[in-house]
GROMACS .gro file of C-alpha atoms in nm:
model
  236
    1MET     CA    1   0.818   1.980  -1.255
    2SER     CA    2   0.540   1.820  -1.456
    3THR     CA    3   0.554   1.450  -1.528
    4ASN     CA    4   0.406   1.507  -1.877
    5LYS     CA    5   0.169   1.212  -1.860
    6SER     CA    6  -0.068   1.167  -2.151
    7ALA     CA    7  -0.441   1.164  -2.077
    8ALA     CA    8  -0.463   0.799  -2.177
    9THR     CA    9  -0.185   0.682  -1.946
   10ALA     CA   10  -0.209   0.930  -1.659
   11PRO     CA   11  -0.247   0.755  -1.323
   12LYS     CA   12  -0.583   0.825  -1.160
   13VAL     CA   13  -0.594   0.980  -0.814
   14LEU     CA   14  -0.894   1.014  -0.581
   15VAL     CA   15  -0.859   1.286  -0.315
   16VAL     CA   16  -1.081   1.242  -0.009
   17ASP     CA   17  -1.095   1.513   0.257
   18ASP     CA   18  -1.370   1.719   0.422
   19ASP     CA   19  -1.148   2.030   0.416
   20SER     CA   20  -1.223   2.201   0.084
   21ASP     CA   21  -0.900   2.405   0.098
   22ILE     CA   22  -0.689   2.088   0.121
   23VAL     CA   23  -0.887   1.924  -0.158
   24GLU     CA   24  -0.834   2.227  -0.380
   25LEU     CA   25  -0.461   2.239  -0.300
   26LEU     CA   26  -0.409   1.870  -0.375
   27GLU     CA   27  -0.623   1.872  -0.687
   28TYR     CA   28  -0.431   2.168  -0.827
   29ASN     CA   29  -0.087   2.017  -0.763
   30LEU     CA   30  -0.181   1.669  -0.886
   31THR     CA   31  -0.338   1.805  -1.203
   32LYS     CA   32  -0.030   2.020  -1.260
   33GLU     CA   33   0.182   1.703  -1.237
   34GLY     CA   34  -0.033   1.539  -1.504
   35TYR     CA   35  -0.252   1.310  -1.291
   36SER     CA   36  -0.622   1.249  -1.357
   37VAL     CA   37  -0.802   1.363  -1.040
   38LEU     CA   38  -1.145   1.321  -0.883
   39THR     CA   39  -1.240   1.437  -0.533
   40ALA     CA   40  -1.478   1.345  -0.252
   41SER     CA   41  -1.562   1.519   0.076
   42ASN     CA   42  -1.646   1.210   0.280
   43GLY     CA   43  -1.585   0.835   0.297
   44LYS     CA   44  -1.925   0.728   0.165
   45LYS     CA   45  -1.887   0.940  -0.146
   46ALA     CA   46  -1.530   0.816  -0.191
   47ILE     CA   47  -1.643   0.452  -0.197
   48GLU     CA   48  -1.912   0.536  -0.451
   49ILE     CA   49  -1.670   0.720  -0.681
   50ALA     CA   50  -1.394   0.459  -0.646
   51LYS     CA   51  -1.622   0.180  -0.775
   52SER     CA   52  -1.641   0.341  -1.119
   53PHE     CA   53  -1.320   0.549  -1.126
   54ILE     CA   54  -1.090   0.264  -1.009
   55PRO     CA   55  -0.810   0.498  -0.900
   56ASP     CA   56  -0.443   0.406  -0.897
   57LEU     CA   57  -0.398   0.610  -0.580
   58ILE     CA   58  -0.632   0.733  -0.305
   59LEU     CA   59  -0.531   1.019  -0.075
   60LEU     CA   60  -0.756   0.960   0.224
   61ASP     CA   61  -0.810   1.184   0.525
   62ILE     CA   62  -0.871   1.003   0.855
   63MET     CA   63  -1.086   1.250   1.051
   64MET     CA   64  -1.404   1.286   0.846
   65PRO     CA   65  -1.779   1.298   0.920
   66GLN     CA   66  -2.018   1.014   0.828
   67LEU     CA   67  -1.742   0.757   0.774
   68ASP     CA   68  -1.386   0.805   0.901
   69GLY     CA   69  -1.082   0.726   0.690
   70ILE     CA   70  -0.990   0.405   0.872
   71GLU     CA   71  -1.330   0.245   0.812
   72THR     CA   72  -1.337   0.384   0.457
   73GLY     CA   73  -0.998   0.221   0.390
   74ARG     CA   74  -1.122  -0.115   0.521
   75LEU     CA   75  -1.432  -0.101   0.303
   76LEU     CA   76  -1.231   0.001  -0.004
   77ARG     CA   77  -0.994  -0.295   0.046
   78GLN     CA   78  -1.293  -0.531   0.035
   79ASN     CA   79  -1.348  -0.436  -0.330
   80PRO     CA   80  -1.123  -0.663  -0.545
   81ASP     CA   81  -1.107  -0.395  -0.817
   82ILE     CA   82  -0.948  -0.154  -0.569
   83ASN     CA   83  -0.725  -0.407  -0.399
   84HIS     CA   84  -0.424  -0.297  -0.609
   85THR     CA   85  -0.485   0.073  -0.548
   86TYR     CA   86  -0.235   0.262  -0.335
   87ILE     CA   87  -0.395   0.422  -0.028
   88LEU     CA   88  -0.209   0.710   0.138
   89PHE     CA   89  -0.367   0.832   0.460
   90LEU     CA   90  -0.354   1.204   0.537
   91THR     CA   91  -0.401   1.306   0.899
   92ALA     CA   92  -0.326   1.566   1.162
   93ARG     CA   93  -0.291   1.284   1.415
   94SER     CA   94   0.062   1.157   1.475
   95GLU     CA   95   0.000   0.903   1.753
   96GLU     CA   96   0.156   0.563   1.694
   97TYR     CA   97  -0.173   0.379   1.747
   98SER     CA   98  -0.338   0.585   1.471
   99GLU     CA   99  -0.060   0.495   1.230
  100VAL     CA  100  -0.079   0.126   1.319
  101ALA     CA  101  -0.460   0.136   1.274
  102ALA     CA  102  -0.414   0.295   0.931
  103PHE     CA  103  -0.176   0.024   0.810
  104ASP     CA  104  -0.400  -0.241   0.959
  105ALA     CA  105  -0.681  -0.097   0.745
  106GLY     CA  106  -0.471  -0.135   0.430
  107ALA     CA  107  -0.263   0.182   0.407
  108ASP     CA  108   0.044   0.196   0.184
  109ASP     CA  109   0.169   0.518   0.339
  110TYR     CA  110   0.080   0.758   0.621
  111ILE     CA  111   0.136   1.131   0.587
  112THR     CA  112   0.090   1.382   0.867
  113LYS     CA  113  -0.049   1.729   0.809
  114PRO     CA  114   0.026   2.009   0.741
  115ILE     CA  115   0.081   1.893   0.386
  116LYS     CA  116   0.383   2.019   0.195
  117PRO     CA  117   0.273   1.995  -0.170
  118ARG     CA  118   0.620   1.964  -0.328
  119ALA     CA  119   0.730   1.695  -0.084
  120LEU     CA  120   0.401   1.506  -0.132
  121MET     CA  121   0.426   1.521  -0.512
  122SER     CA  122   0.783   1.392  -0.494
  123ARG     CA  123   0.665   1.101  -0.281
  124ILE     CA  124   0.378   1.018  -0.516
  125ASN     CA  125   0.599   1.038  -0.826
  126ALA     CA  126   0.857   0.812  -0.660
  127LEU     CA  127   0.584   0.563  -0.574
  128PHE     CA  128   0.473   0.532  -0.937
  129ARG     CA  129   0.835   0.512  -1.058
  130ARG     CA  130   0.896   0.216  -0.826
  131GLU     CA  131   0.577   0.056  -0.955
  132ALA     CA  132   0.700   0.086  -1.314
  133GLN     CA  133   1.039  -0.065  -1.223
  134LYS     CA  134   0.876  -0.362  -1.049
  135ALA     CA  135   0.661  -0.429  -1.354
  136GLU     CA  136   0.977  -0.480  -1.560
  137SER     CA  137   1.109  -0.763  -1.341
  138GLY     CA  138   1.001  -1.128  -1.331
  139ASP     CA  139   0.629  -1.199  -1.303
  140THR     CA  140   0.596  -1.529  -1.117
  141ILE     CA  141   0.763  -1.721  -0.836
  142GLU     CA  142   0.690  -2.091  -0.788
  143ILE     CA  143   0.796  -2.205  -0.442
  144LEU     CA  144   0.670  -2.488  -0.220
  145ASP     CA  145   0.296  -2.508  -0.294
  146LEU     CA  146   0.269  -2.137  -0.381
  147SER     CA  147   0.249  -1.967  -0.717
  148ILE     CA  148   0.305  -1.594  -0.663
  149ASN     CA  149   0.196  -1.392  -0.967
  150ARG     CA  150   0.304  -1.028  -0.987
  151LYS     CA  151   0.087  -0.946  -1.291
  152ASN     CA  152  -0.238  -0.974  -1.099
  153TYR     CA  153  -0.114  -0.974  -0.738
  154THR     CA  154  -0.248  -1.322  -0.675
  155VAL     CA  155  -0.115  -1.616  -0.478
  156THR     CA  156  -0.233  -1.966  -0.565
  157GLN     CA  157  -0.186  -2.218  -0.286
  158ALA     CA  158  -0.169  -2.592  -0.365
  159GLY     CA  159  -0.352  -2.535  -0.692
  160GLU     CA  160  -0.659  -2.407  -0.510
  161LYS     CA  161  -0.843  -2.079  -0.560
  162SER     CA  162  -0.614  -1.777  -0.589
  163VAL     CA  163  -0.590  -1.523  -0.308
  164ILE     CA  164  -0.570  -1.157  -0.414
  165LEU     CA  165  -0.342  -0.959  -0.185
  166PRO     CA  166  -0.320  -0.582  -0.131
  167LYS     CA  167  -0.011  -0.427  -0.291
  168LYS     CA  168   0.217  -0.402   0.011
  169GLU     CA  169   0.130  -0.747   0.146
  170PHE     CA  170   0.200  -0.893  -0.198
  171GLU     CA  171   0.525  -0.702  -0.245
  172LEU     CA  172   0.646  -0.813   0.097
  173LEU     CA  173   0.569  -1.178   0.021
  174PHE     CA  174   0.721  -1.158  -0.329
  175PHE     CA  175   1.039  -0.997  -0.197
  176LEU     CA  176   1.090  -1.255   0.079
  177ALA     CA  177   1.012  -1.546  -0.156
  178GLN     CA  178   1.270  -1.423  -0.407
  179THR     CA  179   1.545  -1.503  -0.155
  180PRO     CA  180   1.424  -1.793   0.059
  181ASN     CA  181   1.597  -1.868   0.390
  182LYS     CA  182   1.759  -1.525   0.400
  183VAL     CA  183   1.670  -1.317   0.705
  184PHE     CA  184   1.579  -0.950   0.658
  185SER     CA  185   1.550  -0.701   0.941
  186ARG     CA  186   1.239  -0.485   0.973
  187ASP     CA  187   1.442  -0.182   0.868
  188GLU     CA  188   1.565  -0.359   0.553
  189LEU     CA  189   1.210  -0.461   0.462
  190LEU     CA  190   1.082  -0.108   0.517
  191GLN     CA  191   1.348   0.029   0.282
  192LYS     CA  192   1.292  -0.238   0.016
  193ILE     CA  193   0.910  -0.237   0.019
  194TRP     CA  194   0.815   0.114   0.131
  195GLY     CA  195   1.126   0.298   0.011
  196VAL     CA  196   1.385   0.518   0.177
  197ASP     CA  197   1.180   0.831   0.106
  198ILE     CA  198   0.882   0.712   0.311
  199TYR     CA  199   0.883   0.712   0.691
  200VAL     CA  200   0.674   0.441   0.854
  201LEU     CA  201   0.703   0.255   1.183
  202GLU     CA  202   0.883  -0.079   1.203
  203ARG     CA  203   0.560  -0.223   1.346
  204THR     CA  204   0.411  -0.173   1.001
  205VAL     CA  205   0.611  -0.477   0.885
  206ASP     CA  206   0.471  -0.683   1.173
  207VAL     CA  207   0.116  -0.588   1.076
  208HIS     CA  208   0.168  -0.700   0.716
  209ILE     CA  209   0.339  -1.024   0.818
  210ARG     CA  210   0.047  -1.102   1.049
  211LYS     CA  211  -0.200  -1.045   0.767
  212LEU     CA  212  -0.004  -1.272   0.531
  213ARG     CA  213   0.000  -1.548   0.791
  214GLU     CA  214  -0.374  -1.513   0.846
  215LYS     CA  215  -0.436  -1.560   0.473
  216LEU     CA  216  -0.172  -1.819   0.381
  217GLY     CA  217  -0.084  -1.994   0.707
  218GLU     CA  218   0.208  -1.979   0.947
  219LYS     CA  219   0.455  -2.208   0.771
  220TYR     CA  220   0.596  -1.979   0.501
  221ILE     CA  221   0.731  -1.676   0.686
  222LYS     CA  222   0.944  -1.742   0.992
  223THR     CA  223   1.040  -1.498   1.267
  224LEU     CA  224   1.392  -1.487   1.407
  225LYS     CA  225   1.357  -1.305   1.737
  226GLY     CA  226   1.561  -0.990   1.755
  227VAL     CA  227   1.666  -1.025   1.390
  228GLY     CA  228   1.376  -1.018   1.146
  229TYR     CA  229   1.180  -1.232   0.901
  230MET     CA  230   1.253  -1.486   0.629
  231PHE     CA  231   1.064  -1.702   0.380
  232SER     CA  232   1.132  -2.067   0.462
  233ASN     CA  233   1.128  -2.312   0.171
  234GLU     CA  234   1.167  -2.614   0.396
  235LYS     CA  235   0.882  -2.863   0.366
  236GLU     CA  236   0.715  -2.946   0.691
   0.00000   0.00000   0.00000
């Protein structure tokens, strides 16, 4: 079913894969759903296109010549204009270490091949629906010395320079900060942040928590062994 998006408001998708048949399949289905689509056959070209296209979503193959998907994802995340872009990795590899590496490089989702177009389109449409729902809720949380701004995905710490966070890191922080001192299990966080229709490893949460601590410090998010994580609003 088409999403009937207008040309002016259609989310922009960049498809990156060295398999021309997969690119053609994805481009056809995305265009049919009303998305604005550009394609690239390798990581270097994808980075070049993304700088001017500023996609809302990148479908990124991992096994590619010249520059693999993991390194491409890392380089894309270094561009502040693309920091809010969803990155969905596409791969024939299903090993756990590959999935962890993908999320460590900034992935929002990880999809194994062979690709089922209808299932993939459903996932992408659900992703953008959740994004629209989040935009309707409150914009800013002020807690401890943090100002967490949902409009631009920034966190200002002690009035200093703002830190721009990738989408999933920001959403995880925002969610935990909304209910300080409440402990959430990894499974609960996966369902709340990634959604029930997306399968990712529980270790994905650990990766994102580690990245948040590296950027903001250890004091905000506490670990309860065997239980989960919580945002602590206790002053040290």
